N, CA, C and O atoms as CSV, one atom per row, in Angstrom:
chain,resi,resn,atom,element,x,y,z
A,1,MET,N,N,-39.094,52.691,-4.324
A,1,MET,CA,C,-38.782,52.107,-3.060
A,1,MET,C,C,-39.991,52.221,-2.085
A,1,MET,O,O,-40.752,53.183,-2.194
A,2,LYS,N,N,-40.181,51.318,-1.187
A,2,LYS,CA,C,-41.296,51.349,-0.272
A,2,LYS,C,C,-41.164,52.589,0.671
A,2,LYS,O,O,-40.063,53.126,0.786
A,3,ASP,N,N,-42.226,53.049,1.333
A,3,ASP,CA,C,-42.192,54.119,2.255
A,3,ASP,C,C,-41.658,53.558,3.531
A,3,ASP,O,O,-42.207,52.587,4.051
A,4,ALA,N,N,-40.596,54.135,4.062
A,4,ALA,CA,C,-39.822,53.680,5.213
A,4,ALA,C,C,-40.788,53.749,6.480
A,4,ALA,O,O,-40.647,52.970,7.422
A,5,ARG,N,N,-41.757,54.706,6.445
A,5,ARG,CA,C,-42.599,54.918,7.537
A,5,ARG,C,C,-43.563,53.830,7.848
A,5,ARG,O,O,-44.071,53.671,8.958
A,6,ALA,N,N,-43.798,53.044,6.739
A,6,ALA,CA,C,-44.673,51.929,6.807
A,6,ALA,C,C,-44.248,50.760,7.652
A,6,ALA,O,O,-45.021,49.850,7.953
A,7,PHE,N,N,-42.943,50.824,8.035
A,7,PHE,CA,C,-42.231,49.740,8.912
A,7,PHE,C,C,-42.292,50.105,10.355
A,7,PHE,O,O,-41.947,49.298,11.219
A,8,LEU,N,N,-42.734,51.335,10.646
A,8,LEU,CA,C,-42.708,51.846,12.062
A,8,LEU,C,C,-43.890,51.557,12.808
A,8,LEU,O,O,-44.969,51.399,12.236
A,9,PRO,N,N,-43.759,51.478,14.064
A,9,PRO,CA,C,-42.526,51.508,14.835
A,9,PRO,C,C,-41.823,50.149,14.846
A,9,PRO,O,O,-42.415,49.076,14.736
A,10,LEU,N,N,-40.413,50.311,15.000
A,10,LEU,CA,C,-39.653,49.078,15.079
A,10,LEU,C,C,-39.652,48.620,16.610
A,10,LEU,O,O,-39.771,49.460,17.502
A,11,SER,N,N,-39.528,47.398,16.856
A,11,SER,CA,C,-39.392,46.919,18.223
A,11,SER,C,C,-37.969,47.415,18.739
A,11,SER,O,O,-37.124,47.734,17.902
A,12,PRO,N,N,-37.742,47.473,19.845
A,12,PRO,CA,C,-36.337,47.966,20.356
A,12,PRO,C,C,-35.202,47.018,19.877
A,12,PRO,O,O,-34.078,47.476,19.668
A,13,GLN,N,N,-35.498,45.630,19.692
A,13,GLN,CA,C,-34.628,44.757,19.370
A,13,GLN,C,C,-34.333,44.997,17.807
A,13,GLN,O,O,-33.175,44.952,17.392
A,14,GLN,N,N,-35.310,45.226,17.044
A,14,GLN,CA,C,-35.067,45.514,15.700
A,14,GLN,C,C,-34.272,46.764,15.381
A,14,GLN,O,O,-33.420,46.828,14.495
A,15,PHE,N,N,-34.649,47.801,16.226
A,15,PHE,CA,C,-33.949,49.015,16.199
A,15,PHE,C,C,-32.421,48.879,16.430
A,15,PHE,O,O,-31.562,49.331,15.673
A,16,HIS,N,N,-32.212,48.234,17.511
A,16,HIS,CA,C,-30.889,48.025,17.901
A,16,HIS,C,C,-29.983,47.162,16.890
A,16,HIS,O,O,-28.796,47.421,16.693
A,17,ILE,N,N,-30.644,46.156,16.301
A,17,ILE,CA,C,-30.016,45.326,15.375
A,17,ILE,C,C,-29.638,46.203,14.083
A,17,ILE,O,O,-28.518,46.070,13.590
A,18,LEU,N,N,-30.497,47.030,13.576
A,18,LEU,CA,C,-30.338,47.857,12.414
A,18,LEU,C,C,-29.226,48.929,12.802
A,18,LEU,O,O,-28.428,49.304,11.943
A,19,LEU,N,N,-29.186,49.368,13.973
A,19,LEU,CA,C,-28.213,50.376,14.351
A,19,LEU,C,C,-26.926,49.785,14.477
A,19,LEU,O,O,-25.957,50.473,14.155
A,20,ALA,N,N,-26.736,48.515,14.931
A,20,ALA,CA,C,-25.561,47.722,14.907
A,20,ALA,C,C,-24.980,47.569,13.541
A,20,ALA,O,O,-23.762,47.514,13.372
A,21,LEU,N,N,-25.845,47.498,12.562
A,21,LEU,CA,C,-25.395,47.305,11.206
A,21,LEU,C,C,-25.048,48.572,10.479
A,21,LEU,O,O,-24.567,48.488,9.349
A,22,ALA,N,N,-25.257,49.744,11.042
A,22,ALA,CA,C,-25.209,50.997,10.429
A,22,ALA,C,C,-23.759,51.383,9.962
A,22,ALA,O,O,-23.544,52.122,9.001
A,23,ASP,N,N,-22.787,50.805,10.742
A,23,ASP,CA,C,-21.381,51.031,10.281
A,23,ASP,C,C,-20.830,49.972,9.325
A,23,ASP,O,O,-19.666,50.007,8.928
A,24,GLY,N,N,-21.625,49.119,9.004
A,24,GLY,CA,C,-21.166,48.069,8.088
A,24,GLY,C,C,-21.481,46.680,8.399
A,24,GLY,O,O,-22.174,46.475,9.396
A,25,PRO,N,N,-21.051,45.625,7.648
A,25,PRO,CA,C,-21.503,44.342,7.988
A,25,PRO,C,C,-21.023,43.671,9.201
A,25,PRO,O,O,-19.855,43.853,9.545
A,26,LEU,N,N,-21.812,42.903,9.895
A,26,LEU,CA,C,-21.394,42.206,11.055
A,26,LEU,C,C,-21.994,40.731,11.065
A,26,LEU,O,O,-23.013,40.473,10.425
A,27,HIS,N,N,-21.362,39.831,11.773
A,27,HIS,CA,C,-21.852,38.554,11.967
A,27,HIS,C,C,-22.745,38.539,13.226
A,27,HIS,O,O,-22.665,39.477,14.019
A,28,GLY,N,N,-23.530,37.587,13.424
A,28,GLY,CA,C,-24.458,37.547,14.500
A,28,GLY,C,C,-23.907,37.949,15.868
A,28,GLY,O,O,-24.441,38.859,16.502
A,29,TYR,N,N,-22.759,37.230,16.366
A,29,TYR,CA,C,-22.194,37.570,17.550
A,29,TYR,C,C,-21.717,38.949,17.583
A,29,TYR,O,O,-21.865,39.600,18.617
A,30,GLY,N,N,-21.138,39.478,16.517
A,30,GLY,CA,C,-20.783,40.983,16.407
A,30,GLY,C,C,-21.927,41.794,16.655
A,30,GLY,O,O,-21.760,42.759,17.401
A,31,VAL,N,N,-23.124,41.579,16.145
A,31,VAL,CA,C,-24.452,42.343,16.434
A,31,VAL,C,C,-24.736,42.363,17.944
A,31,VAL,O,O,-25.038,43.416,18.506
A,32,ILE,N,N,-24.624,41.027,18.692
A,32,ILE,CA,C,-24.930,40.902,19.935
A,32,ILE,C,C,-23.900,41.836,20.908
A,32,ILE,O,O,-24.276,42.516,21.863
A,33,ARG,N,N,-22.634,41.708,20.468
A,33,ARG,CA,C,-21.552,42.477,21.240
A,33,ARG,C,C,-21.822,43.985,21.086
A,33,ARG,O,O,-21.774,44.748,22.051
A,34,ASP,N,N,-22.108,44.382,19.834
A,34,ASP,CA,C,-22.288,45.890,19.662
A,34,ASP,C,C,-23.449,46.334,20.561
A,34,ASP,O,O,-23.334,47.323,21.285
A,35,ILE,N,N,-24.492,45.648,20.514
A,35,ILE,CA,C,-25.725,45.973,21.281
A,35,ILE,C,C,-25.383,46.074,22.873
A,35,ILE,O,O,-25.701,47.023,23.590
A,36,ASP,N,N,-24.760,45.051,23.232
A,36,ASP,CA,C,-24.299,44.870,24.620
A,36,ASP,C,C,-23.513,46.135,25.127
A,36,ASP,O,O,-23.826,46.768,26.135
A,37,GLU,N,N,-22.426,46.429,24.278
A,37,GLU,CA,C,-21.473,47.409,24.633
A,37,GLU,C,C,-22.211,48.788,24.534
A,37,GLU,O,O,-22.106,49.621,25.434
A,38,ARG,N,N,-22.939,48.992,23.443
A,38,ARG,CA,C,-23.657,50.329,23.281
A,38,ARG,C,C,-24.538,50.709,24.326
A,38,ARG,O,O,-24.621,51.883,24.688
A,39,THR,N,N,-25.292,49.670,24.902
A,39,THR,CA,C,-26.292,49.838,25.918
A,39,THR,C,C,-25.765,49.561,27.355
A,39,THR,O,O,-26.512,49.610,28.332
A,40,ALA,N,N,-24.430,49.266,27.434
A,40,ALA,CA,C,-23.779,48.989,28.692
A,40,ALA,C,C,-24.539,47.761,29.448
A,40,ALA,O,O,-24.751,47.716,30.659
A,41,GLY,N,N,-24.897,46.801,28.516
A,41,GLY,CA,C,-25.546,45.632,29.154
A,41,GLY,C,C,-27.105,45.783,29.408
A,41,GLY,O,O,-27.737,44.830,29.865
A,42,ALA,N,N,-27.685,46.923,29.123
A,42,ALA,CA,C,-29.054,47.179,29.502
A,42,ALA,C,C,-29.997,46.309,28.496
A,42,ALA,O,O,-31.107,45.915,28.851
A,43,MET,N,N,-29.491,46.068,27.303
A,43,MET,CA,C,-30.117,45.228,26.326
A,43,MET,C,C,-29.260,44.059,25.966
A,43,MET,O,O,-28.182,44.228,25.396
A,44,ARG,N,N,-29.729,42.841,26.294
A,44,ARG,CA,C,-28.761,41.643,25.991
A,44,ARG,C,C,-29.810,40.700,25.079
A,44,ARG,O,O,-30.909,40.316,25.477
A,45,LEU,N,N,-29.319,40.460,23.982
A,45,LEU,CA,C,-30.086,39.649,23.019
A,45,LEU,C,C,-29.416,38.126,23.061
A,45,LEU,O,O,-28.209,37.939,22.908
A,46,GLY,N,N,-30.278,37.185,23.265
A,46,GLY,CA,C,-29.862,35.793,23.209
A,46,GLY,C,C,-29.780,35.418,21.732
A,46,GLY,O,O,-30.276,36.140,20.867
A,47,THR,N,N,-29.172,34.327,21.471
A,47,THR,CA,C,-28.861,33.962,20.089
A,47,THR,C,C,-30.380,33.624,19.444
A,47,THR,O,O,-30.645,34.055,18.321
A,48,GLY,N,N,-31.232,32.942,20.096
A,48,GLY,CA,C,-32.575,32.708,19.611
A,48,GLY,C,C,-33.319,33.976,19.135
A,48,GLY,O,O,-33.812,34.103,18.014
A,49,THR,N,N,-33.341,34.893,20.113
A,49,THR,CA,C,-33.977,36.133,19.835
A,49,THR,C,C,-33.394,36.851,18.578
A,49,THR,O,O,-34.089,37.320,17.676
A,50,LEU,N,N,-31.943,36.879,18.633
A,50,LEU,CA,C,-31.214,37.615,17.505
A,50,LEU,C,C,-31.664,36.970,16.125
A,50,LEU,O,O,-32.084,37.637,15.181
A,51,TYR,N,N,-31.520,35.556,16.125
A,51,TYR,CA,C,-31.603,34.961,14.664
A,51,TYR,C,C,-33.098,35.025,14.312
A,51,TYR,O,O,-33.391,35.034,13.117
A,52,THR,N,N,-34.068,35.071,15.230
A,52,THR,CA,C,-35.391,35.215,14.822
A,52,THR,C,C,-35.538,36.628,14.234
A,52,THR,O,O,-36.080,36.772,13.138
A,53,ALA,N,N,-35.088,37.630,14.904
A,53,ALA,CA,C,-35.160,39.019,14.469
A,53,ALA,C,C,-34.511,39.149,13.146
A,53,ALA,O,O,-35.103,39.705,12.221
A,54,LEU,N,N,-33.256,38.637,13.007
A,54,LEU,CA,C,-32.657,38.738,11.820
A,54,LEU,C,C,-33.326,38.135,10.559
A,54,LEU,O,O,-33.254,38.694,9.464
A,55,ALA,N,N,-33.937,37.049,10.751
A,55,ALA,CA,C,-34.734,36.377,9.700
A,55,ALA,C,C,-36.000,37.255,9.356
A,55,ALA,O,O,-36.426,37.318,8.202
A,56,ARG,N,N,-36.585,37.932,10.415
A,56,ARG,CA,C,-37.689,38.804,10.217
A,56,ARG,C,C,-37.293,40.072,9.411
A,56,ARG,O,O,-37.975,40.515,8.487
A,57,LEU,N,N,-36.175,40.590,9.827
A,57,LEU,CA,C,-35.709,41.840,9.110
A,57,LEU,C,C,-35.298,41.507,7.775
A,57,LEU,O,O,-35.427,42.388,6.925
A,58,ASP,N,N,-34.815,40.368,7.429
A,58,ASP,CA,C,-34.372,39.792,6.080
A,58,ASP,C,C,-35.706,39.652,5.207
A,58,ASP,O,O,-35.736,40.090,4.057
A,59,ALA,N,N,-36.718,39.075,5.746
A,59,ALA,CA,C,-37.978,38.790,5.048
A,59,ALA,C,C,-38.587,40.268,4.682
A,59,ALA,O,O,-39.187,40.471,3.626
A,60,LEU,N,N,-38.386,41.181,5.580
A,60,LEU,CA,C,-38.849,42.544,5.295
A,60,LEU,C,C,-38.041,43.366,4.410
A,60,LEU,O,O,-38.395,44.512,4.132
A,61,THR,N,N,-36.850,42.789,3.897
A,61,THR,CA,C,-35.814,43.377,3.044
A,61,THR,C,C,-35.160,44.557,3.690
A,61,THR,O,O,-34.717,45.446,2.962
A,62,LEU,N,N,-35.060,44.645,4.972
A,62,LEU,CA,C,-34.314,45.678,5.664
A,62,LEU,C,C,-32.847,45.408,5.904
A,62,LEU,O,O,-32.030,46.289,6.171
A,63,LEU,N,N,-32.569,44.086,5.785
A,63,LEU,CA,C,-31.130,43.803,5.955
A,63,LEU,C,C,-30.983,42.602,4.958
A,63,LEU,O,O,-31.976,42.053,4.479
A,64,GLU,N,N,-29.774,42.242,4.684
A,64,GLU,CA,C,-29.544,41.009,3.765
A,64,GLU,C,C,-28.238,40.405,4.103
A,64,GLU,O,O,-27.349,41.108,4.582
A,65,GLU,N,N,-28.061,39.071,3.868
A,65,GLU,CA,C,-26.720,38.389,4.170
A,65,GLU,C,C,-25.838,38.873,3.008
A,65,GLU,O,O,-26.235,39.033,1.854
A,66,THR,N,N,-24.572,39.087,3.465
A,66,THR,CA,C,-23.544,39.518,2.456
A,66,THR,C,C,-22.492,38.532,2.499
A,66,THR,O,O,-22.214,37.922,3.532
A,67,HIS,N,N,-21.804,38.337,1.213
A,67,HIS,CA,C,-20.789,37.302,1.104
A,67,HIS,C,C,-19.470,38.065,1.167
A,67,HIS,O,O,-18.426,37.439,0.979
A,68,ARG,N,N,-19.442,39.438,1.431
A,68,ARG,CA,C,-18.130,40.133,1.733
A,68,ARG,C,C,-17.630,39.704,3.049
A,68,ARG,O,O,-18.360,39.777,4.038
A,69,ARG,N,N,-16.474,39.278,3.112
A,69,ARG,CA,C,-15.859,38.740,4.372
A,69,ARG,C,C,-14.562,39.368,4.688
A,69,ARG,O,O,-13.821,39.791,3.801
A,70,PRO,N,N,-14.262,39.438,6.025
A,70,PRO,CA,C,-12.960,39.966,6.242
A,70,PRO,C,C,-11.751,38.824,5.750
A,70,PRO,O,O,-12.006,37.693,5.336
A,71,ALA,N,N,-10.563,39.336,5.883
A,71,ALA,CA,C,-9.468,38.456,5.471
A,71,ALA,C,C,-9.553,36.981,6.188
A,71,ALA,O,O,-10.006,36.896,7.329
A,72,ALA,N,N,-9.166,35.993,5.578
A,72,ALA,CA,C,-9.260,34.731,6.101
A,72,ALA,C,C,-8.764,34.587,7.446
A,72,ALA,O,O,-9.374,33.870,8.239
A,73,LYS,N,N,-7.546,35.299,7.833
A,73,LYS,CA,C,-7.010,35.123,9.096
A,73,LYS,C,C,-7.963,35.834,10.254
A,73,LYS,O,O,-7.789,35.538,11.436
A,74,ASP,N,N,-8.833,36.650,9.911
A,74,ASP,CA,C,-9.741,37.331,10.790
A,74,ASP,C,C,-11.187,36.779,10.694
A,74,ASP,O,O,-12.150,37.377,11.174
A,75,ASP,N,N,-11.264,35.705,10.099
A,75,ASP,CA,C,-12.694,35.166,9.804
A,75,ASP,C,C,-12.882,33.662,10.215
A,75,ASP,O,O,-11.934,32.893,10.371
A,76,ASP,N,N,-14.114,33.343,10.364
A,76,ASP,CA,C,-14.535,31.972,10.716
A,76,ASP,C,C,-15.545,31.721,9.636
A,76,ASP,O,O,-16.525,32.447,9.474
A,77,GLU,N,N,-15.263,30.624,8.873
A,77,GLU,CA,C,-16.100,30.449,7.695
A,77,GLU,C,C,-17.517,29.987,8.011
A,77,GLU,O,O,-18.377,29.966,7.131
A,78,ARG,N,N,-17.767,29.608,9.302
A,78,ARG,CA,C,-19.079,29.367,9.723
A,78,ARG,C,C,-19.994,30.562,9.973
A,78,ARG,O,O,-21.214,30.424,10.059
A,79,ARG,N,N,-19.344,31.799,10.094
A,79,ARG,CA,C,-20.191,33.009,10.384
A,79,ARG,C,C,-20.932,33.319,9.134
A,79,ARG,O,O,-20.538,32.987,8.015
A,80,ARG,N,N,-22.122,34.028,9.405
A,80,ARG,CA,C,-22.906,34.602,8.317
A,80,ARG,C,C,-22.869,36.001,8.621
A,80,ARG,O,O,-23.092,36.335,9.785
A,81,TYR,N,N,-22.604,36.927,7.696
A,81,TYR,CA,C,-22.502,38.377,7.832
A,81,TYR,C,C,-23.746,38.991,7.259
A,81,TYR,O,O,-24.274,38.539,6.243
A,82,TYR,N,N,-24.251,40.121,7.981
A,82,TYR,CA,C,-25.448,40.751,7.552
A,82,TYR,C,C,-25.171,42.325,7.289
A,82,TYR,O,O,-24.312,42.899,7.959
A,83,GLN,N,N,-25.836,42.937,6.405
A,83,GLN,CA,C,-25.679,44.325,6.077
A,83,GLN,C,C,-27.043,44.875,5.887
A,83,GLN,O,O,-27.982,44.164,5.528
A,84,LEU,N,N,-27.158,46.234,6.146
A,84,LEU,CA,C,-28.419,46.838,5.811
A,84,LEU,C,C,-28.589,47.004,4.400
A,84,LEU,O,O,-27.603,47.083,3.666
A,85,THR,N,N,-29.835,47.066,3.930
A,85,THR,CA,C,-30.277,47.284,2.539
A,85,THR,C,C,-30.427,48.895,2.427
A,85,THR,O,O,-30.298,49.591,3.435
A,86,THR,N,N,-30.665,49.377,1.334
A,86,THR,CA,C,-31.169,50.786,1.128
A,86,THR,C,C,-32.246,51.040,1.915
A,86,THR,O,O,-32.252,52.013,2.669
A,87,LEU,N,N,-33.307,50.162,1.817
A,87,LEU,CA,C,-34.539,50.348,2.559
A,87,LEU,C,C,-34.315,50.196,4.037
A,87,LEU,O,O,-35.006,50.885,4.788
A,88,GLY,N,N,-33.422,49.369,4.537
A,88,GLY,CA,C,-33.234,49.246,5.952
A,88,GLY,C,C,-32.535,50.469,6.528
A,88,GLY,O,O,-32.747,50.821,7.689
A,89,ARG,N,N,-31.701,51.117,5.719
A,89,ARG,CA,C,-31.016,52.334,6.180
A,89,ARG,C,C,-32.170,53.521,6.273
A,89,ARG,O,O,-32.191,54.361,7.172
A,90,ALA,N,N,-33.022,53.450,5.302
A,90,ALA,CA,C,-34.092,54.498,5.343
A,90,ALA,C,C,-35.036,54.315,6.599
A,90,ALA,O,O,-35.406,55.257,7.299
A,91,VAL,N,N,-35.393,52.946,6.810
A,91,VAL,CA,C,-36.211,52.736,7.915
A,91,VAL,C,C,-35.558,53.102,9.239
A,91,VAL,O,O,-36.205,53.651,10.131
A,92,LEU,N,N,-34.232,52.785,9.363
A,92,LEU,CA,C,-33.461,53.102,10.541
A,92,LEU,C,C,-33.514,54.631,10.764
A,92,LEU,O,O,-33.751,55.064,11.891
A,93,LYS,N,N,-33.300,55.463,9.713
A,93,LYS,CA,C,-33.357,56.907,9.717
A,93,LYS,C,C,-34.720,57.413,10.147
A,93,LYS,O,O,-34.823,58.309,10.984
A,94,ALA,N,N,-35.710,56.869,9.602
A,94,ALA,CA,C,-37.233,57.108,9.858
A,94,ALA,C,C,-37.421,56.895,11.392
A,94,ALA,O,O,-37.941,57.775,12.078
A,95,GLU,N,N,-36.990,55.711,11.922
A,95,GLU,CA,C,-37.273,55.362,13.329
A,95,GLU,C,C,-36.474,56.279,14.229
A,95,GLU,O,O,-36.952,56.682,15.290
A,96,THR,N,N,-35.323,56.598,13.838
A,96,THR,CA,C,-34.505,57.534,14.596
A,96,THR,C,C,-35.206,58.937,14.683
A,96,THR,O,O,-35.205,59.541,15.755
A,97,ALA,N,N,-35.761,59.423,13.645
A,97,ALA,CA,C,-36.545,60.726,13.618
A,97,ALA,C,C,-37.770,60.657,14.571
A,97,ALA,O,O,-38.090,61.523,15.385
A,98,ARG,N,N,-38.434,59.420,14.317
A,98,ARG,CA,C,-39.776,59.245,15.130
A,98,ARG,C,C,-39.340,59.311,16.682
A,98,ARG,O,O,-39.968,60.043,17.446
A,99,LEU,N,N,-38.308,58.573,17.114
A,99,LEU,CA,C,-37.871,58.558,18.520
A,99,LEU,C,C,-37.298,60.040,19.005
A,99,LEU,O,O,-37.554,60.470,20.130
A,100,GLU,N,N,-36.576,60.704,18.141
A,100,GLU,CA,C,-36.242,62.007,18.430
A,100,GLU,C,C,-37.387,62.886,18.755
A,100,GLU,O,O,-37.411,63.638,19.729
A,101,THR,N,N,-38.407,62.741,17.818
A,101,THR,CA,C,-39.560,63.533,18.082
A,101,THR,C,C,-40.282,63.190,19.424
A,101,THR,O,O,-40.681,64.107,20.142
A,102,LEU,N,N,-40.433,62.044,19.728
A,102,LEU,CA,C,-40.942,61.688,21.036
A,102,LEU,C,C,-40.048,62.223,22.189
A,102,LEU,O,O,-40.620,62.732,23.153
A,103,VAL,N,N,-38.709,62.149,22.170
A,103,VAL,CA,C,-37.858,62.782,23.181
A,103,VAL,C,C,-38.111,64.247,23.233
A,103,VAL,O,O,-38.233,64.771,24.341
A,104,ARG,N,N,-38.208,65.004,22.092
A,104,ARG,CA,C,-38.540,66.372,22.097
A,104,ARG,C,C,-39.835,66.744,22.879
A,104,ARG,O,O,-39.919,67.723,23.620
A,105,HIS,N,N,-40.907,65.788,22.613
A,105,HIS,CA,C,-42.220,66.123,23.289
A,105,HIS,C,C,-41.961,65.868,24.787
A,105,HIS,O,O,-42.409,66.678,25.598
A,106,ALA,N,N,-41.305,64.852,25.181
A,106,ALA,CA,C,-41.078,64.514,26.545
A,106,ALA,C,C,-40.426,65.604,27.250
A,106,ALA,O,O,-40.804,65.906,28.382
A,107,HIS,N,N,-39.347,66.302,26.592
A,107,HIS,CA,C,-38.609,67.461,27.262
A,107,HIS,C,C,-39.505,68.577,27.394
A,107,HIS,O,O,-39.418,69.316,28.375
A,108,ARG,N,N,-40.440,68.781,26.406
A,108,ARG,CA,C,-41.357,69.962,26.525
A,108,ARG,C,C,-42.230,69.791,27.703
A,108,ARG,O,O,-42.649,70.770,28.321
A,109,LYS,N,N,-42.529,68.519,28.048
A,109,LYS,CA,C,-43.365,68.323,29.184
A,109,LYS,C,C,-42.572,68.201,30.454
A,109,LYS,O,O,-43.099,67.712,31.453
A,110,GLY,N,N,-41.357,68.613,30.462
A,110,GLY,CA,C,-40.553,68.535,31.685
A,110,GLY,C,C,-39.942,67.195,32.090
A,110,GLY,O,O,-39.410,67.056,33.191
A,111,VAL,N,N,-40.018,66.247,31.224
A,111,VAL,CA,C,-39.459,64.963,31.518
A,111,VAL,C,C,-37.867,64.931,31.016
A,111,VAL,O,O,-37.548,64.997,29.829
A,112,ALA,N,N,-37.077,64.837,31.940
A,112,ALA,CA,C,-35.543,64.979,31.569
A,112,ALA,C,C,-34.915,63.729,31.964
A,112,ALA,O,O,-35.476,62.892,32.671
A,113,GLY,N,N,-33.574,63.603,31.429
A,113,GLY,CA,C,-32.767,62.564,31.956
A,113,GLY,C,C,-32.296,61.760,30.735
A,113,GLY,O,O,-32.975,61.719,29.709
A,114,GLY,N,N,-31.195,61.163,30.855
A,114,GLY,CA,C,-30.569,60.348,29.792
A,114,GLY,C,C,-30.937,58.905,29.937
A,114,GLY,O,O,-31.748,58.515,30.778
A,115,PRO,N,N,-30.336,58.152,29.119
A,115,PRO,CA,C,-30.491,56.621,29.312
A,115,PRO,C,C,-30.193,56.111,30.591
A,115,PRO,O,O,-29.256,56.638,31.191
A,116,ALA,N,N,-30.853,55.121,31.160
A,116,ALA,CA,C,-30.547,54.493,32.499
A,116,ALA,C,C,-29.122,54.032,32.424
A,116,ALA,O,O,-28.432,54.247,33.420
A,117,TRP,N,N,-28.579,53.435,31.404
A,117,TRP,CA,C,-27.217,52.950,31.498
A,117,TRP,C,C,-26.209,54.021,31.673
A,117,TRP,O,O,-25.104,53.739,32.136
A,118,SER,N,N,-26.545,55.337,31.303
A,118,SER,CA,C,-25.630,56.400,31.521
A,118,SER,C,C,-25.631,56.907,32.813
A,118,SER,O,O,-24.746,57.698,33.140
A,119,ARG,N,N,-26.601,56.525,33.691
A,119,ARG,CA,C,-26.690,56.913,35.115
A,119,ARG,C,C,-26.206,55.832,36.087
A,119,ARG,O,O,-26.166,55.976,37.308
A,120,GLY,N,N,-25.840,54.724,35.408
A,120,GLY,CA,C,-25.203,53.583,36.281
A,120,GLY,C,C,-26.388,52.710,36.837
A,120,GLY,O,O,-26.202,51.923,37.765
A,121,LYS,N,N,-27.521,52.865,36.280
A,121,LYS,CA,C,-28.677,51.905,36.880
A,121,LYS,C,C,-28.753,50.658,36.155
A,121,LYS,O,O,-29.580,49.805,36.478
């Protein structure tokens, strides 16, 4: 398997897309909703940005389209579902570790605070 660190740093959009898929397959609109809810609207991806990023992540083999689908009553056949690959999960973990290291350095330098969306900004 490729070295996950070779894919770093991820763009914020790439990181959030991979994070949205960490719990399992989602369709494009599900990814958009997950990111919007998790960031309390601080990051909003348009469909053009999302599908360009999904195509790039697919080309890098960090995610793939899956043909596993929910039950027909809960599905729309037009939707495409995406899931992390093993490499994609490794890259997500490596990027998370890189970001945690940056935050630790910031705290050591006296920079404190949580995400802007947790403070109502």
